[in-house]
């Protein structure tokens, strides 16, 4: 591999990095089969470099039947032939590295796919065999074992148990095609260490760890009752049988040993849906080193909520010895430009009902939602810590809310009894050109249908338009590189007595200020020279739903 230099070459490059999530099957399709691929990523490395990000995180690209968008992995140390080859992976890594962009890959340790060679062996082997011990098989209840061992639900549907042909049942916290590994088995532990070495040896810089809070389960009988999978139902003492058990951290300490064999040490970020107080342990330097903080992604567009979340997470980050992370969107949630156009405080069920009712493409919602989304990303990028962006948010993409039922791929749709439309609306292939087949995504269609308005949000439509969301992202990402300093922040009190709760402002080391007006009415600007704003300022005032960055030296 050629020599390459990164802007920040030190082992802590990740602390305040901007990481861009690529969902490979929906990013760019180089061979025209409708599915995004690694050559597609290679063809867009200049786009990524120009955007000004520090790293890409690739969602799974491993061989998979796509029962859950690739989070059902057949082989952790290979590339899906539908997407590319290992040689292409190496070329992609090299091309990104040459541009100073690091590479993070997604590792899915809680479950494999049902096509993984180990699960196939387990099915072929008898009850009680070593092959079955790599997964979680149990006898059923009832006279002939015809009832599942217990009534634990799965994330995607009514039960987390499926019966094998010989009558035993296996556990899957997600789809039946995603059997859960038995992490008490040293063979499973050793195999993942090998996977980390495999990718690290190929030059991968880090790992995103899927469902990091679920690996260890308490399977002692009688089984514990569980009241649901929501974060709010996870107790703070590690006593939930499935989530956030203290023993998971022993696993992460052993991974840290492998990460630290490399120079610079490989990094990892935990996807751990745990109460915030429990997050620092995942982010500990002795463990994974960083953890997603999804609090902004769950918050309303509300000054007080944002302020509390920021304050709490900066404290938690300090406790963990890590930096904080910030996220507004990813491949699992409704795009935030759409979310911010909906009324505040909707429950998940209400959002689902809205998606089912096909309300998604109402233009007024779009205008307000996008304006707030632009303000939100500037606020987020002004914070100390690392920021995770999701492909397409830089184009101001909205959720494709009116996908036909026949087009839906997400297992949530079918397994929820058609109550939850699922996550396909944020996974529609990206528009690169104003027109043409699949708007430049590929040459022959896209695996999820793109709506007509995609052309107006394409890279081609936005790249030379100063007012576009793409131009805003490029501008503020470049500015952030110049401005970002120590991981500190001081709140700036705003003096507008009439609207005390409208504005959130803070000063960063080096003297620059970010101020966001969450309200509708314009307010006075803090003093300073304007560096960037998410929407035009009118009459020297900070307009509603707008963020501004100011130099105050
Ligand atoms: C979290 C991933 O982000 C999601 O897409 C997936 O369905 C589940 N984990 C299961 O792997
Ligand atoms: Ca392809």
Short mmCIF file of N, CA, C and O in Angstrom, two decimals, residues 16 18 377-385 387 475-492 504-516 526-533 547-553:
data_model
loop_
_atom_site.label_atom_id
_atom_site.label_comp_id
_atom_site.label_asym_id
_atom_site.label_seq_id
_atom_site.Cartn_x
_atom_site.Cartn_y
_atom_site.Cartn_z
N UNK A 16 -12.58 13.78 17.59
CA UNK A 16 -13.47 14.83 17.08
C UNK A 16 -13.65 14.68 15.56
O UNK A 16 -13.78 15.66 14.84
N UNK A 18 -15.33 13.56 11.89
CA UNK A 18 -16.65 13.51 11.25
C UNK A 18 -16.68 12.22 10.43
O UNK A 18 -15.87 12.04 9.52
N UNK A 377 -27.74 20.48 12.01
CA UNK A 377 -26.41 19.93 11.71
C UNK A 377 -25.33 20.95 12.03
O UNK A 377 -24.24 20.59 12.49
N UNK A 378 -25.62 22.23 11.84
CA UNK A 378 -24.60 23.22 12.20
C UNK A 378 -24.39 23.25 13.71
O UNK A 378 -23.27 23.38 14.19
N UNK A 379 -25.49 23.11 14.45
CA UNK A 379 -25.36 23.05 15.91
C UNK A 379 -24.50 21.83 16.28
O UNK A 379 -23.53 21.92 17.04
N UNK A 380 -24.85 20.69 15.70
CA UNK A 380 -24.14 19.45 16.03
C UNK A 380 -22.65 19.54 15.69
O UNK A 380 -21.80 19.11 16.45
N UNK A 381 -22.37 20.09 14.51
CA UNK A 381 -20.97 20.16 14.09
C UNK A 381 -20.17 21.17 14.91
O UNK A 381 -18.94 21.17 14.87
N UNK A 382 -20.86 22.04 15.62
CA UNK A 382 -20.14 23.00 16.47
C UNK A 382 -19.78 22.39 17.82
O UNK A 382 -19.00 22.98 18.58
N UNK A 383 -20.31 21.23 18.13
CA UNK A 383 -20.09 20.65 19.46
C UNK A 383 -18.72 19.96 19.54
O UNK A 383 -18.21 19.47 18.54
N UNK A 384 -18.18 19.87 20.76
CA UNK A 384 -16.98 19.06 20.93
C UNK A 384 -17.33 17.59 20.74
O UNK A 384 -18.40 17.16 21.13
N UNK A 385 -16.42 16.83 20.13
CA UNK A 385 -16.67 15.40 20.00
C UNK A 385 -16.79 14.98 18.55
O UNK A 385 -16.57 15.77 17.62
N UNK A 387 -18.80 13.38 15.20
CA UNK A 387 -20.12 13.48 14.59
C UNK A 387 -20.28 12.38 13.55
O UNK A 387 -19.39 12.16 12.74
N UNK A 475 -19.26 23.72 3.20
CA UNK A 475 -18.75 24.94 3.82
C UNK A 475 -18.48 24.73 5.31
O UNK A 475 -17.41 25.05 5.81
N UNK A 476 -19.46 24.17 5.99
CA UNK A 476 -19.29 24.11 7.45
C UNK A 476 -18.33 22.99 7.86
O UNK A 476 -17.64 23.11 8.88
N UNK A 477 -18.23 21.95 7.05
CA UNK A 477 -17.24 20.91 7.38
C UNK A 477 -15.82 21.46 7.22
O UNK A 477 -14.93 21.17 8.02
N UNK A 478 -15.62 22.29 6.19
CA UNK A 478 -14.29 22.90 6.00
C UNK A 478 -14.00 23.87 7.15
O UNK A 478 -12.90 23.88 7.72
N UNK A 479 -15.00 24.67 7.51
CA UNK A 479 -14.81 25.63 8.61
C UNK A 479 -14.51 24.92 9.92
O UNK A 479 -13.66 25.34 10.69
N UNK A 480 -15.25 23.84 10.14
CA UNK A 480 -15.06 23.09 11.39
C UNK A 480 -13.62 22.61 11.53
O UNK A 480 -13.05 22.63 12.62
N UNK A 481 -13.04 22.20 10.41
CA UNK A 481 -11.64 21.74 10.46
C UNK A 481 -10.73 22.85 10.97
O UNK A 481 -9.80 22.61 11.73
N UNK A 482 -11.02 24.08 10.55
CA UNK A 482 -10.20 25.20 11.00
C UNK A 482 -10.49 25.56 12.45
O UNK A 482 -9.60 25.95 13.19
N UNK A 483 -11.76 25.45 12.84
CA UNK A 483 -12.17 26.01 14.13
C UNK A 483 -12.06 25.03 15.29
O UNK A 483 -11.85 25.44 16.43
N UNK A 484 -12.21 23.75 15.01
CA UNK A 484 -12.35 22.78 16.09
C UNK A 484 -11.11 22.80 16.99
O UNK A 484 -9.99 22.65 16.52
N UNK A 485 -11.33 23.00 18.30
CA UNK A 485 -10.22 23.05 19.24
C UNK A 485 -10.46 22.06 20.36
O UNK A 485 -11.05 21.00 20.15
N UNK A 486 -10.02 22.42 21.56
CA UNK A 486 -10.16 21.51 22.70
C UNK A 486 -11.63 21.15 22.92
O UNK A 486 -12.53 21.91 22.54
N UNK A 487 -11.85 20.01 23.55
CA UNK A 487 -13.22 19.51 23.74
C UNK A 487 -13.90 20.23 24.89
O UNK A 487 -14.22 19.64 25.92
N UNK A 488 -14.12 21.52 24.70
CA UNK A 488 -14.74 22.32 25.76
C UNK A 488 -15.81 23.21 25.16
O UNK A 488 -15.75 23.55 23.98
N UNK A 489 -16.71 23.64 26.04
CA UNK A 489 -17.81 24.49 25.59
C UNK A 489 -18.29 25.33 26.77
O UNK A 489 -18.36 24.83 27.89
N UNK A 490 -18.57 26.60 26.53
CA UNK A 490 -19.16 27.46 27.56
C UNK A 490 -20.48 27.99 27.04
O UNK A 490 -20.52 28.55 25.94
N UNK A 491 -21.52 27.83 27.83
CA UNK A 491 -22.81 28.37 27.39
C UNK A 491 -22.76 29.89 27.35
O UNK A 491 -22.15 30.53 28.19
N UNK A 492 -23.42 30.47 26.36
CA UNK A 492 -23.52 31.93 26.26
C UNK A 492 -24.97 32.30 26.56
O UNK A 492 -25.86 31.91 25.82
N UNK A 504 -30.15 28.77 21.79
CA UNK A 504 -29.10 28.01 22.47
C UNK A 504 -27.78 28.46 21.86
O UNK A 504 -27.57 28.31 20.65
N UNK A 505 -26.93 29.02 22.70
CA UNK A 505 -25.65 29.52 22.18
C UNK A 505 -24.52 29.06 23.09
O UNK A 505 -24.69 28.93 24.30
N UNK A 506 -23.38 28.79 22.48
CA UNK A 506 -22.21 28.39 23.26
C UNK A 506 -20.95 28.86 22.55
O UNK A 506 -20.92 29.06 21.35
N UNK A 507 -19.93 29.03 23.38
CA UNK A 507 -18.62 29.48 22.88
C UNK A 507 -17.65 28.31 22.94
O UNK A 507 -17.67 27.52 23.87
N UNK A 508 -16.82 28.22 21.92
CA UNK A 508 -15.81 27.15 21.86
C UNK A 508 -14.41 27.77 22.00
O UNK A 508 -14.21 28.93 21.67
N UNK A 509 -13.45 26.95 22.43
CA UNK A 509 -12.08 27.47 22.54
C UNK A 509 -11.66 28.12 21.22
O UNK A 509 -11.99 27.62 20.15
N UNK A 510 -10.94 29.22 21.33
CA UNK A 510 -10.59 29.98 20.12
C UNK A 510 -11.58 31.12 19.92
O UNK A 510 -11.39 31.97 19.06
N UNK A 511 -12.64 31.13 20.71
CA UNK A 511 -13.51 32.29 20.74
C UNK A 511 -14.65 32.28 19.74
O UNK A 511 -15.32 33.29 19.58
N UNK A 512 -14.93 31.18 19.09
CA UNK A 512 -16.06 31.21 18.15
C UNK A 512 -17.34 30.76 18.86
O UNK A 512 -17.32 30.02 19.84
N UNK A 513 -18.44 31.24 18.33
CA UNK A 513 -19.73 31.01 18.98
C UNK A 513 -20.69 30.37 17.99
O UNK A 513 -20.70 30.72 16.81
N UNK A 514 -21.47 29.41 18.48
CA UNK A 514 -22.57 28.87 17.68
C UNK A 514 -23.86 29.27 18.39
O UNK A 514 -23.97 29.12 19.61
N UNK A 515 -24.83 29.81 17.64
CA UNK A 515 -26.12 30.20 18.24
C UNK A 515 -27.24 29.67 17.36
O UNK A 515 -27.22 29.83 16.14
N UNK A 516 -28.21 29.01 18.00
CA UNK A 516 -29.34 28.43 17.27
C UNK A 516 -30.63 29.02 17.79
O UNK A 516 -30.87 29.03 19.00
N UNK A 526 -25.86 37.35 18.69
CA UNK A 526 -24.74 37.66 19.58
C UNK A 526 -23.70 38.49 18.81
O UNK A 526 -23.69 38.46 17.57
N UNK A 527 -22.85 39.19 19.53
CA UNK A 527 -21.84 40.00 18.85
C UNK A 527 -20.84 39.11 18.12
O UNK A 527 -20.58 37.99 18.56
N UNK A 528 -20.30 39.59 17.02
CA UNK A 528 -19.27 38.82 16.33
C UNK A 528 -19.39 38.90 14.83
O UNK A 528 -20.35 39.45 14.29
N UNK A 529 -18.36 38.35 14.17
CA UNK A 529 -18.32 38.33 12.70
C UNK A 529 -18.90 37.01 12.24
O UNK A 529 -18.49 35.93 12.69
N UNK A 530 -19.86 37.09 11.30
CA UNK A 530 -20.56 35.88 10.88
C UNK A 530 -19.67 35.01 9.99
O UNK A 530 -19.09 35.48 9.01
N UNK A 531 -19.56 33.76 10.36
CA UNK A 531 -18.75 32.81 9.59
C UNK A 531 -19.62 31.95 8.68
O UNK A 531 -19.22 31.61 7.57
N UNK A 532 -20.79 31.58 9.17
CA UNK A 532 -21.70 30.74 8.37
C UNK A 532 -23.06 30.78 9.02
O UNK A 532 -23.17 31.00 10.23
N UNK A 533 -24.09 30.59 8.21
CA UNK A 533 -25.42 30.46 8.81
C UNK A 533 -26.22 29.44 8.00
O UNK A 533 -26.00 29.26 6.80
N UNK A 547 -29.19 28.34 12.62
CA UNK A 547 -27.95 28.37 13.41
C UNK A 547 -26.95 29.27 12.72
O UNK A 547 -26.83 29.25 11.48
N UNK A 548 -26.23 30.03 13.51
CA UNK A 548 -25.17 30.87 12.97
C UNK A 548 -23.88 30.58 13.74
O UNK A 548 -23.92 30.26 14.92
N UNK A 549 -22.75 30.63 13.04
CA UNK A 549 -21.44 30.56 13.70
C UNK A 549 -20.79 31.93 13.56
O UNK A 549 -20.82 32.54 12.47
N UNK A 550 -20.22 32.41 14.66
CA UNK A 550 -19.61 33.74 14.66
C UNK A 550 -18.21 33.68 15.24
O UNK A 550 -17.96 32.93 16.19
N UNK A 551 -17.33 34.52 14.68
CA UNK A 551 -16.01 34.70 15.28
C UNK A 551 -16.11 35.89 16.21
O UNK A 551 -16.68 36.92 15.84
N UNK A 552 -15.59 35.75 17.40
CA UNK A 552 -15.77 36.85 18.37
C UNK A 552 -14.44 37.47 18.77
O UNK A 552 -14.35 38.16 19.76
N UNK A 553 -13.36 37.19 17.99
CA UNK A 553 -12.06 37.76 18.38
C UNK A 553 -11.96 39.24 18.00
O UNK A 553 -12.75 39.75 17.23
#
